[in-house]
Coordinates of N, CA and C in Angstrom, one line a residue:
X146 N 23.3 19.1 9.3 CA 22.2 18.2 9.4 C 21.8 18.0 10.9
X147 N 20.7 17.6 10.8 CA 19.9 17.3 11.9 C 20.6 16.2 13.7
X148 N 21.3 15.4 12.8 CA 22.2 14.3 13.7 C 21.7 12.8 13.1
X149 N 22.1 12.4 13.6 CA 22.0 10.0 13.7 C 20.2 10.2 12.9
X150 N 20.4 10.3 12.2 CA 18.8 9.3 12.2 C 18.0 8.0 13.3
X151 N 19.3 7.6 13.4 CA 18.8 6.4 15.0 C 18.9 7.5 16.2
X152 N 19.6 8.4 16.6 CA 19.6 9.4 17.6 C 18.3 9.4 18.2
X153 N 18.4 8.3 19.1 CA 17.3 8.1 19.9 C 16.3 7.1 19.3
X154 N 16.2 5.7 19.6 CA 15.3 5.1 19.1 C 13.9 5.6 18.4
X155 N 13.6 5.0 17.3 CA 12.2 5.6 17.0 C 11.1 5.2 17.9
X156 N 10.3 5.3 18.5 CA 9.3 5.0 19.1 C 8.9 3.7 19.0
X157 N 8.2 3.3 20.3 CA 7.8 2.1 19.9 C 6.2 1.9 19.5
X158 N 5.7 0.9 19.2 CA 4.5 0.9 18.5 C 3.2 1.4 19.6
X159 N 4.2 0.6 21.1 CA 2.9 1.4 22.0 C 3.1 2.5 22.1
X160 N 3.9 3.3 21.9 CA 4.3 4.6 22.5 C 4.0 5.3 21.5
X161 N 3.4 4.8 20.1 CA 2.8 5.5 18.9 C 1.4 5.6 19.2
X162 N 0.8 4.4 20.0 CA -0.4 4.2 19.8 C -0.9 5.3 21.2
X163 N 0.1 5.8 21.9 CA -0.6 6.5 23.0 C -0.2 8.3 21.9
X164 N 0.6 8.2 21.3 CA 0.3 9.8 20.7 C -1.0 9.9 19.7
X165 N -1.2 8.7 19.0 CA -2.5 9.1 18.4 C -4.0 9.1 19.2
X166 N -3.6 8.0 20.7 CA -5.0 8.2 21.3 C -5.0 9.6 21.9
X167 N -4.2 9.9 22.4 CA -3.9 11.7 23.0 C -4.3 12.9 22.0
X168 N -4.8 12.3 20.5 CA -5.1 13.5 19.5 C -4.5 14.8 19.7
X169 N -5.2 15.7 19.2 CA -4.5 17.0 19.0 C -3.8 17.0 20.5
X170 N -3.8 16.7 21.4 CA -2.8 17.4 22.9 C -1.6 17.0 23.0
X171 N -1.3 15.4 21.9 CA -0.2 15.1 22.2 C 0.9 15.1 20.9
X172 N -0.2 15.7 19.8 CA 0.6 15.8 18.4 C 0.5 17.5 17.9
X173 N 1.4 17.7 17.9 CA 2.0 19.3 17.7 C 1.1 19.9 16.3
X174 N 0.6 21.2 16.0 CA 0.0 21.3 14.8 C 0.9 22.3 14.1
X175 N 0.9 22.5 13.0 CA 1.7 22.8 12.1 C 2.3 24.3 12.8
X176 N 0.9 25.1 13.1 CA 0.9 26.6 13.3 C 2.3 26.7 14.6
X177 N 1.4 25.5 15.9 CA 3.4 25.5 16.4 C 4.3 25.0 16.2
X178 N 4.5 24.4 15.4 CA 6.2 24.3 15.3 C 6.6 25.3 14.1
X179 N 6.1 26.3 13.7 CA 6.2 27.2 13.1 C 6.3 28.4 13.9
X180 N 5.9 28.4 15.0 CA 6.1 29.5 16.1 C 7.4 28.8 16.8
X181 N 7.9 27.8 16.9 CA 9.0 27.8 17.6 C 10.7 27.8 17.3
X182 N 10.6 28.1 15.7 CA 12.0 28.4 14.8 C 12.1 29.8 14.8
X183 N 12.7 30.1 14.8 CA 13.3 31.3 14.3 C 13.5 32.2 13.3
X184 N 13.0 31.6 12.1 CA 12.7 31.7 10.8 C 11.2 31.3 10.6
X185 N 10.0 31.8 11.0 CA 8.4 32.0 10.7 C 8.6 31.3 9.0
X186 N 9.8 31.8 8.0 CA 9.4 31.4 6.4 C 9.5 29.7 6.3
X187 N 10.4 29.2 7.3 CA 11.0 28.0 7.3 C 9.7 27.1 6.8
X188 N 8.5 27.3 7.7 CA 7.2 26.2 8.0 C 6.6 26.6 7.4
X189 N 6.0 27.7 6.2 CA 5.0 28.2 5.6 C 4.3 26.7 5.1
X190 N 3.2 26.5 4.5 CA 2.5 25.7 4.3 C 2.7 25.1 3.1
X191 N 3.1 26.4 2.1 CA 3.7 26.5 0.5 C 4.7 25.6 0.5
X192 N 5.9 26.1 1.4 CA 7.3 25.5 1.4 C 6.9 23.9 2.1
X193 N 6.3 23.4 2.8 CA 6.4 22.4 3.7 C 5.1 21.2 2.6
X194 N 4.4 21.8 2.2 CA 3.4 20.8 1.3 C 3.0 21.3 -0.1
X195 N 3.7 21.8 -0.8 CA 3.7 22.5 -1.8 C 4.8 22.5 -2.9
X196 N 6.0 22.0 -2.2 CA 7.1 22.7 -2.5 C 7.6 22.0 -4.5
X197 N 7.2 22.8 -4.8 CA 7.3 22.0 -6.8 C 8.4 20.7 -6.8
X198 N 9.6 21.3 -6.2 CA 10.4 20.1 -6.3 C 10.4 19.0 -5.8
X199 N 9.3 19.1 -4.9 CA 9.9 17.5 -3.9 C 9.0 16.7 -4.5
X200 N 9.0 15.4 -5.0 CA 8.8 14.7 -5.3 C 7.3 14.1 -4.8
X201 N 6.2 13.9 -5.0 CA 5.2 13.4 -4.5 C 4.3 12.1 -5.3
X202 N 3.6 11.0 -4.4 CA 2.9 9.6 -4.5 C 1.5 9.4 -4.5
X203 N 0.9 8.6 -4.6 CA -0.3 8.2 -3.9 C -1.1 9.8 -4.9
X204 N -2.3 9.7 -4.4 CA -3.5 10.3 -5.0 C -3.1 12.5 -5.0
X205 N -2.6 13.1 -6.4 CA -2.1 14.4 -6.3 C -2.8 15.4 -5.8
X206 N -4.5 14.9 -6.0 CA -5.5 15.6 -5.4 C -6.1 15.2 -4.4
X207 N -5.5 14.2 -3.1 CA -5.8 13.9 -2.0 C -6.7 14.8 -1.0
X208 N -7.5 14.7 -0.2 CA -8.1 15.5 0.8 C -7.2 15.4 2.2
X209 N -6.1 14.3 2.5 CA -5.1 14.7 3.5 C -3.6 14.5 3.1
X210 N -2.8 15.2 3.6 CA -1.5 15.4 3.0 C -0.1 14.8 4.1
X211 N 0.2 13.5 3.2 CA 1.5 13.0 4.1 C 2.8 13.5 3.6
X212 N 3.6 14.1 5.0 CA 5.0 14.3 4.7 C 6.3 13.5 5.0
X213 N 6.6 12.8 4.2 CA 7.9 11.6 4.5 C 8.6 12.3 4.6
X214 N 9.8 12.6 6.0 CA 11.0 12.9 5.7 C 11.9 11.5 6.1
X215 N 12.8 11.4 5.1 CA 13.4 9.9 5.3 C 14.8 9.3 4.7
X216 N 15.6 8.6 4.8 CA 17.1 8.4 4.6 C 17.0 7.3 4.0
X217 N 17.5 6.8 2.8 CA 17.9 5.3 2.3 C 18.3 4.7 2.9
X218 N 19.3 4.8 4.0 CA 20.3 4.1 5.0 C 19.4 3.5 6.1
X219 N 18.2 4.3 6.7 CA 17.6 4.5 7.3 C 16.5 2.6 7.6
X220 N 17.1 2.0 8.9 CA 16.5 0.8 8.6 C 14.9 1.1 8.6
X221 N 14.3 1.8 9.9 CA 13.2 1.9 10.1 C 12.6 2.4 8.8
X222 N 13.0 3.4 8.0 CA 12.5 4.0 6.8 C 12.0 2.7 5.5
X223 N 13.2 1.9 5.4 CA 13.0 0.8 4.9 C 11.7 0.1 5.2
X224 N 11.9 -0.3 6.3 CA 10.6 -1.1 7.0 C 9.0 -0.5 6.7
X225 N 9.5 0.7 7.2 CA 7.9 1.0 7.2 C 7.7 1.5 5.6
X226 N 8.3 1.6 4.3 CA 8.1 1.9 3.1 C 7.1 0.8 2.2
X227 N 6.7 -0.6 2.5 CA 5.9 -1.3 1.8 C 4.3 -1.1 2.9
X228 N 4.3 -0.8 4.1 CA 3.3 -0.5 4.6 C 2.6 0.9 4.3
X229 N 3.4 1.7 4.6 CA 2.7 3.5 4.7 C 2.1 2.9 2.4
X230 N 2.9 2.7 1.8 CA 2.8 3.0 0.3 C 1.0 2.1 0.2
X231 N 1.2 1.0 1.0 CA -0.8 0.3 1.2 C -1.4 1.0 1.9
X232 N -1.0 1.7 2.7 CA -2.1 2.8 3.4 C -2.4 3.6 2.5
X233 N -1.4 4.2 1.8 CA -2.0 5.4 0.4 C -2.6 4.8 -0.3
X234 N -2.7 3.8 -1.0 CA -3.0 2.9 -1.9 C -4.7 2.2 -1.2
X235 N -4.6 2.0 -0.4 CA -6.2 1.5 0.2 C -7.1 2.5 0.1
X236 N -6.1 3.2 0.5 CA -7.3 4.9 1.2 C -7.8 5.7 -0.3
X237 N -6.8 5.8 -1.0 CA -7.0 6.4 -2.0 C -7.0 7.9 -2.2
X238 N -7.2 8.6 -1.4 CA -7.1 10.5 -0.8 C -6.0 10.6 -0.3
X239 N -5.4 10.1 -0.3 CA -4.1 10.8 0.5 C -2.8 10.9 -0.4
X240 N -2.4 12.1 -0.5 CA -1.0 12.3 -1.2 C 0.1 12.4 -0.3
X241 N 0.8 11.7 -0.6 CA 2.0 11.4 0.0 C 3.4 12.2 -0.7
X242 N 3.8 12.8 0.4 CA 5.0 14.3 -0.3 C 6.3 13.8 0.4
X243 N 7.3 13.1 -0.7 CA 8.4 12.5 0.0 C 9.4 13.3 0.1
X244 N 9.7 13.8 1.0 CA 11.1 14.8 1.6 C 12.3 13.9 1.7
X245 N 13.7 13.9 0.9 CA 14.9 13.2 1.5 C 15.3 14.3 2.3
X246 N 15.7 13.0 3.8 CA 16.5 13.7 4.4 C 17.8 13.1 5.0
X247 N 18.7 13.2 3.8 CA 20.2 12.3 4.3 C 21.0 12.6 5.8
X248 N 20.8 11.8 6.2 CA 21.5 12.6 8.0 C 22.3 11.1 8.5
X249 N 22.1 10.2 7.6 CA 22.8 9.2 8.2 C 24.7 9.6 7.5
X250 N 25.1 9.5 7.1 CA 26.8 10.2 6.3 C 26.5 10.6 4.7
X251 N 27.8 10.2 4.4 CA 27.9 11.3 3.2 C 27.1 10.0 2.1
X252 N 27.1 8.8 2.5 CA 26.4 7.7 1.4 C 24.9 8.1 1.5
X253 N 24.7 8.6 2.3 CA 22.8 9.3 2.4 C 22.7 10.0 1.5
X254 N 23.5 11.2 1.4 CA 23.3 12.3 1.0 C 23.7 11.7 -0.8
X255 N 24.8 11.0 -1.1 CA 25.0 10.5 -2.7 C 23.7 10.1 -3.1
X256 N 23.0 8.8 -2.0 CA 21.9 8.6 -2.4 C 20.5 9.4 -2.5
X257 N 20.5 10.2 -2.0 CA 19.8 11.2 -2.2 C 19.8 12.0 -3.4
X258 N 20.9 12.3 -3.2 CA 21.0 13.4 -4.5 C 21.0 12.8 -5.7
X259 N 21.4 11.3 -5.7 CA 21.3 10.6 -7.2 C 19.6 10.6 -7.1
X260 N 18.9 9.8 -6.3 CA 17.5 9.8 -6.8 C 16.9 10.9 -7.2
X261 N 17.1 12.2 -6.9 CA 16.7 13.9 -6.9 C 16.9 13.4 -8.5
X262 N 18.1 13.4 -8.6 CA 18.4 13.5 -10.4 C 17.9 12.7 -11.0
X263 N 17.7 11.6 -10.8 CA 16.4 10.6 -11.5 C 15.6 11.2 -11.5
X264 N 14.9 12.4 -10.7 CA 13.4 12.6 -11.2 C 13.5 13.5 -13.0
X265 N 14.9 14.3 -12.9 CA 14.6 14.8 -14.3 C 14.6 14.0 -15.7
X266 N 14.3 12.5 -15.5 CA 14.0 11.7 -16.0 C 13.0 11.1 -16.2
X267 N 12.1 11.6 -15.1 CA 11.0 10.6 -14.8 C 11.5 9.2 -13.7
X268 N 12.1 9.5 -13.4 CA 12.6 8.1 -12.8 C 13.2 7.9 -11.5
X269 N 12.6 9.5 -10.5 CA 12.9 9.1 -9.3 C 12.0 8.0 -8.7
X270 N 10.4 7.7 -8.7 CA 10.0 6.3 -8.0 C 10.5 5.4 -7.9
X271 N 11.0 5.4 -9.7 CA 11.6 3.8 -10.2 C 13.1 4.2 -8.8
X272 N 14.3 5.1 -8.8 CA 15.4 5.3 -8.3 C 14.3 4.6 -6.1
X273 N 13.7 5.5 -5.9 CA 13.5 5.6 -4.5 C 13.1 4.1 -3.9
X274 N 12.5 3.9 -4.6 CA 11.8 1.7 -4.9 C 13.4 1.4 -4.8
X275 N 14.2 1.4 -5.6 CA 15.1 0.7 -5.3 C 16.3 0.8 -4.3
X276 N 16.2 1.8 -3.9 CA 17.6 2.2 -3.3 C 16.8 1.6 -1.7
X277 N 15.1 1.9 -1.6 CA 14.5 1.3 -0.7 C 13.9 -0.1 -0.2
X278 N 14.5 -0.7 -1.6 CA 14.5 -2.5 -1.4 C 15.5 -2.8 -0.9
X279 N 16.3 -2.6 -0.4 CA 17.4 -3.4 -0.2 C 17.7 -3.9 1.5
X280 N 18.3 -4.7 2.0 CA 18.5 -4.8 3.3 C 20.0 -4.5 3.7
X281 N 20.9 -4.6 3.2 CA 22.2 -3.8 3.3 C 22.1 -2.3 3.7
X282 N 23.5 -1.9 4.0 CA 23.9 -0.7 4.3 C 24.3 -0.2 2.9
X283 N 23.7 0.9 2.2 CA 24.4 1.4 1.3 C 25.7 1.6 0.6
X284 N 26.2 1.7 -0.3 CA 28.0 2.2 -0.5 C 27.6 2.8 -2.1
X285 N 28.4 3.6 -2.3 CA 28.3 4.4 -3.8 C 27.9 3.2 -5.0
X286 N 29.2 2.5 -5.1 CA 28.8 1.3 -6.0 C 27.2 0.5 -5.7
X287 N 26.9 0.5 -4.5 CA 25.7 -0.1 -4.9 C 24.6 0.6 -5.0
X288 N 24.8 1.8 -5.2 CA 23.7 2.7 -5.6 C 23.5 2.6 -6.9
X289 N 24.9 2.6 -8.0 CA 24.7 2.9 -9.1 C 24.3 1.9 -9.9
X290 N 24.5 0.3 -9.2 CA 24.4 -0.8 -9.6 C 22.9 -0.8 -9.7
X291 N 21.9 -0.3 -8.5 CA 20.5 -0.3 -8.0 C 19.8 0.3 -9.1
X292 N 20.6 1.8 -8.9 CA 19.8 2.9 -10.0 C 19.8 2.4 -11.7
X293 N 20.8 2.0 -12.1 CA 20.9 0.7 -13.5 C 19.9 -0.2 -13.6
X294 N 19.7 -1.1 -12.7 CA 19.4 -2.2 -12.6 C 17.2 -1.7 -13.0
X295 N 17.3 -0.3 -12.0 CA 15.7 0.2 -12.1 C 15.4 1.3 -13.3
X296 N 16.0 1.2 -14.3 CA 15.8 1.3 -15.8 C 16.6 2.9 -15.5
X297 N 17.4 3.3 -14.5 CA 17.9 4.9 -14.3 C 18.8 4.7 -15.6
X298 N 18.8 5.8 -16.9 CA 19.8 6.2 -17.6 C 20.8 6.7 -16.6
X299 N 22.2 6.0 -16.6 CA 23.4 6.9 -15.9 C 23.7 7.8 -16.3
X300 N 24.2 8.0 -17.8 CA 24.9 9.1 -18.8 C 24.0 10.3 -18.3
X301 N 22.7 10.1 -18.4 CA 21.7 10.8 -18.3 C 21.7 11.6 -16.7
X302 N 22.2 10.5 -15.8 CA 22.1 11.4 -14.5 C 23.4 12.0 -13.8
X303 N 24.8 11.5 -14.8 CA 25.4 12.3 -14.4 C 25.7 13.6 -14.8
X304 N 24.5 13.9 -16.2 CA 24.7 15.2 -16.3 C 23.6 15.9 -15.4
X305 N 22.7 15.3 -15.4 CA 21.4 15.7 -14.6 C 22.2 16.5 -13.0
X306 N 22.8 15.6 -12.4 CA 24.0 15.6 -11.4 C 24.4 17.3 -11.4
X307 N 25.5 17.0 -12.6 CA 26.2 18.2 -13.1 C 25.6 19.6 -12.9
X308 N 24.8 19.5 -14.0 CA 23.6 20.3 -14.2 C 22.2 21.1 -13.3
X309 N 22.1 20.3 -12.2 CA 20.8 20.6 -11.4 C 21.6 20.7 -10.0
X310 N 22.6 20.1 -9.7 CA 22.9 20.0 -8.3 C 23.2 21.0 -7.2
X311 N 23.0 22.0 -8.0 CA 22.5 23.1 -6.7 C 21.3 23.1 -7.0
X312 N 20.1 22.7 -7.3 CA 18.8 23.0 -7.3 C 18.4 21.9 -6.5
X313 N 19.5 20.5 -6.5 CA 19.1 19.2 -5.8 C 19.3 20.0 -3.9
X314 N 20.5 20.1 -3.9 CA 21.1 20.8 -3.0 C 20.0 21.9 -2.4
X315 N 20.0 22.5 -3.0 CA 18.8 23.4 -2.2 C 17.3 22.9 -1.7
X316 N 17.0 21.8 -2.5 CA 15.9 21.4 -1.6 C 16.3 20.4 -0.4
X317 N 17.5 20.0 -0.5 CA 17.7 19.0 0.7 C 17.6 20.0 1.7
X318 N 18.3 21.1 1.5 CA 18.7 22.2 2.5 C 17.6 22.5 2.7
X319 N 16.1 22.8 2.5 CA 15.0 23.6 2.4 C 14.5 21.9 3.3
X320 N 14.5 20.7 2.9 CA 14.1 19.4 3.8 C 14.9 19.3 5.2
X321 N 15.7 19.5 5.1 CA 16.8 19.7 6.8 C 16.3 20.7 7.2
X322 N 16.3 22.1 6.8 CA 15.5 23.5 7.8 C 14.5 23.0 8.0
X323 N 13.1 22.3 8.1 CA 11.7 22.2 7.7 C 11.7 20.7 9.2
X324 N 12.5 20.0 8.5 CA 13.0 18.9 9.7 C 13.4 19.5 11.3
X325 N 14.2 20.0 11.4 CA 15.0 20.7 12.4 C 13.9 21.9 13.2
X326 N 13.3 22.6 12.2 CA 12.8 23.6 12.9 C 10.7 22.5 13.2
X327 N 11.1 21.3 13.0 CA 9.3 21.1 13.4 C 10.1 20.2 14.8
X328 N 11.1 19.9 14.9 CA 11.9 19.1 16.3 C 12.0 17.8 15.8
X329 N 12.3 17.5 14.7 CA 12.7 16.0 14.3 C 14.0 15.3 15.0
X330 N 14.2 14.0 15.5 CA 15.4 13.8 16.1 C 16.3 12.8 14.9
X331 N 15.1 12.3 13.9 CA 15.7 11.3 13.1 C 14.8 11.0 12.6
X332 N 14.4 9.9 11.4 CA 14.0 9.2 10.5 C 13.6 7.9 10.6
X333 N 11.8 7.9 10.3 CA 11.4 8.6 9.2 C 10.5 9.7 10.3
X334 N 10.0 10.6 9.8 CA 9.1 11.7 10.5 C 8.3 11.9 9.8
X335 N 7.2 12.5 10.1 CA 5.8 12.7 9.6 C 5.4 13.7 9.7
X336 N 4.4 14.6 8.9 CA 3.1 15.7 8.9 C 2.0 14.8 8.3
X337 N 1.3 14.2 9.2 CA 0.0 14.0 8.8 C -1.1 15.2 9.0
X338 N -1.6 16.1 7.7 CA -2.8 16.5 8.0 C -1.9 17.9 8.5
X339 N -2.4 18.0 9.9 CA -2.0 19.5 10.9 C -1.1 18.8 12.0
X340 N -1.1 17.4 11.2 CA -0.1 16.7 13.1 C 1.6 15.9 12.7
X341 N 1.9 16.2 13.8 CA 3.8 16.1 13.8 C 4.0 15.0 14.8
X342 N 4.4 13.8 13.6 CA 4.3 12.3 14.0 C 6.2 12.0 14.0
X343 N 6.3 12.1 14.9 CA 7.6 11.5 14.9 C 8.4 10.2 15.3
X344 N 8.1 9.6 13.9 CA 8.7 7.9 14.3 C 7.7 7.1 13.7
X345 N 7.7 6.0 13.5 CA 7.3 4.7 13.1 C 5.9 4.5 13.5
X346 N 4.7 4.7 13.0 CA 3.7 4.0 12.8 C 3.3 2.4 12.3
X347 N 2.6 1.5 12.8 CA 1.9 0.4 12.0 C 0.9 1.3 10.8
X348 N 0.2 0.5 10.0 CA -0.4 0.2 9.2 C -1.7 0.5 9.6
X349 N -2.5 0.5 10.8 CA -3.4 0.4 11.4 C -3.6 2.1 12.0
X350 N -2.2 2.4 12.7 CA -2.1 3.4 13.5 C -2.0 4.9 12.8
X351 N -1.4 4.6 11.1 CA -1.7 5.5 10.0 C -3.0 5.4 9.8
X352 N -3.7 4.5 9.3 CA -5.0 4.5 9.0 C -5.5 5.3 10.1
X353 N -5.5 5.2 11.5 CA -6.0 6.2 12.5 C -5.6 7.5 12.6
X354 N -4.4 7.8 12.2 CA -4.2 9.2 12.3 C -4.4 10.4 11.0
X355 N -4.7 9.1 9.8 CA -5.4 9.3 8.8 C -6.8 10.0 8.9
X356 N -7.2 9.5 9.6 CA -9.1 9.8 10.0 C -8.9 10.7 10.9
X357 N -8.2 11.1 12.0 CA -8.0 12.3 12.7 C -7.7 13.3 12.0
X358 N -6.5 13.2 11.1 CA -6.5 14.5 10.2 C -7.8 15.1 9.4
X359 N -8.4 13.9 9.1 CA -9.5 14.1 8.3 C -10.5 15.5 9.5
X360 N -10.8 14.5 10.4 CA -11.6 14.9 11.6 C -11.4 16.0 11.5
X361 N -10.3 16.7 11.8 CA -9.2 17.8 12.4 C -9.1 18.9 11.2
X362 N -9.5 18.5 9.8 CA -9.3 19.6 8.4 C -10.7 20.0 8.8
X363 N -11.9 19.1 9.0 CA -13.7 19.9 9.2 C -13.7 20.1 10.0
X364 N -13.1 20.4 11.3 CA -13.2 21.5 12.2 C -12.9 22.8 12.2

């Protein structure tokens, strides 16, 4: 894994608001951080905004494309989850492509991989809403209590579990390579569009880098 999700404070809101005034000079576009791994297949466009299994929000035919990579544990990821979900929801165009990426311990990665298996239910939102309401620190037991509580069939996902968990497993692995090789330090991180947001945006400062990407696709 990548390291701490906290591994270096997320940014602060001014220090957000000077990477989007800086536009393309100060936010990375896809083509390089695809030139700077060692594996060219890691970043393809397919694997990074495409990828069948990862789970996706907000409008499927959007004109700009948001990439969450993000941890249940994760306070900031918490925080900023009822804001970014109104930004997709105002805007209306924008699909939102949610990447888990457990890097906080091994309670990340349970929670991760349990919600993965709710999707073959239909029921990873309902699982990701809950495990992302909460203000505590995770533990196994309160996942299962969460994922119950948000209509998740158990029986159902421990075979799902059984059953799919190298295919869960491989997308996390395919979410950590894609993480690591764009220079992520921790959670949450971003691909807005062609740009590589790393760390905590307001409400306002998505809506702006929202419209840059836009800018940035008709060029």
């Amino acid at each position: 894994m990548a390291g701490s999700g906290t591994k270096g404070l997320a940014p602060t809101r001014r220090a957000a608001l000077t990477l989007i005034g800086a536009g393309a000079l100060a936010m990375s576009r896809i083509a390089s951080a695809r030139a700077a791994t060692d594996d060219n297949e890691v970043l393809t466009e397919a694997k990074v905004l495409r990828d069948p299994d990862t789970p996706v929000a907000g409008n499927p035919n959007g004109n700009v494309t948001i990439v969450e990579w993000s941890d249940y544990n994760c306070p900031y990821c918490r925080k900023l989850e009822p804001e970014l979900r109104q930004v997709v929801q105002d805007d209306g165009k924008v699909r939102l492509v949610m990447k888990d990426w457990p890097i906080l311990g091994p309670v990340s990665v349970t929670a991760a991989r349990t919600a993965l298996a709710a999707k073959f239910q239909d029921k990873y939102h309902q699982a990701h809403d809950a495990l992302m309401g909460v203000s505590s620190r995770l533990t196994e037991p309160r996942i299962n209590e969460l994922l119950a509580a948000a209509g998740v069939d158990m029986d159902r996902l421990k075979r799902d579990l059984a059953g799919h968990g190298s295919d869960i497993d491989a997308l996390l692995k395919r979410n950590n390579e894609q993480a690591e090789a764009f220079g992520f330090s921790g959670t949450p991180s971003f691909i807005v569009g062609k740009y590589r947001v790393p760390g905590v945006l307001s409400m306002t400062e998505f809506e702006q880098v929202i419209a840059d990407a836009r800018k940035a696709k008709m060029n």
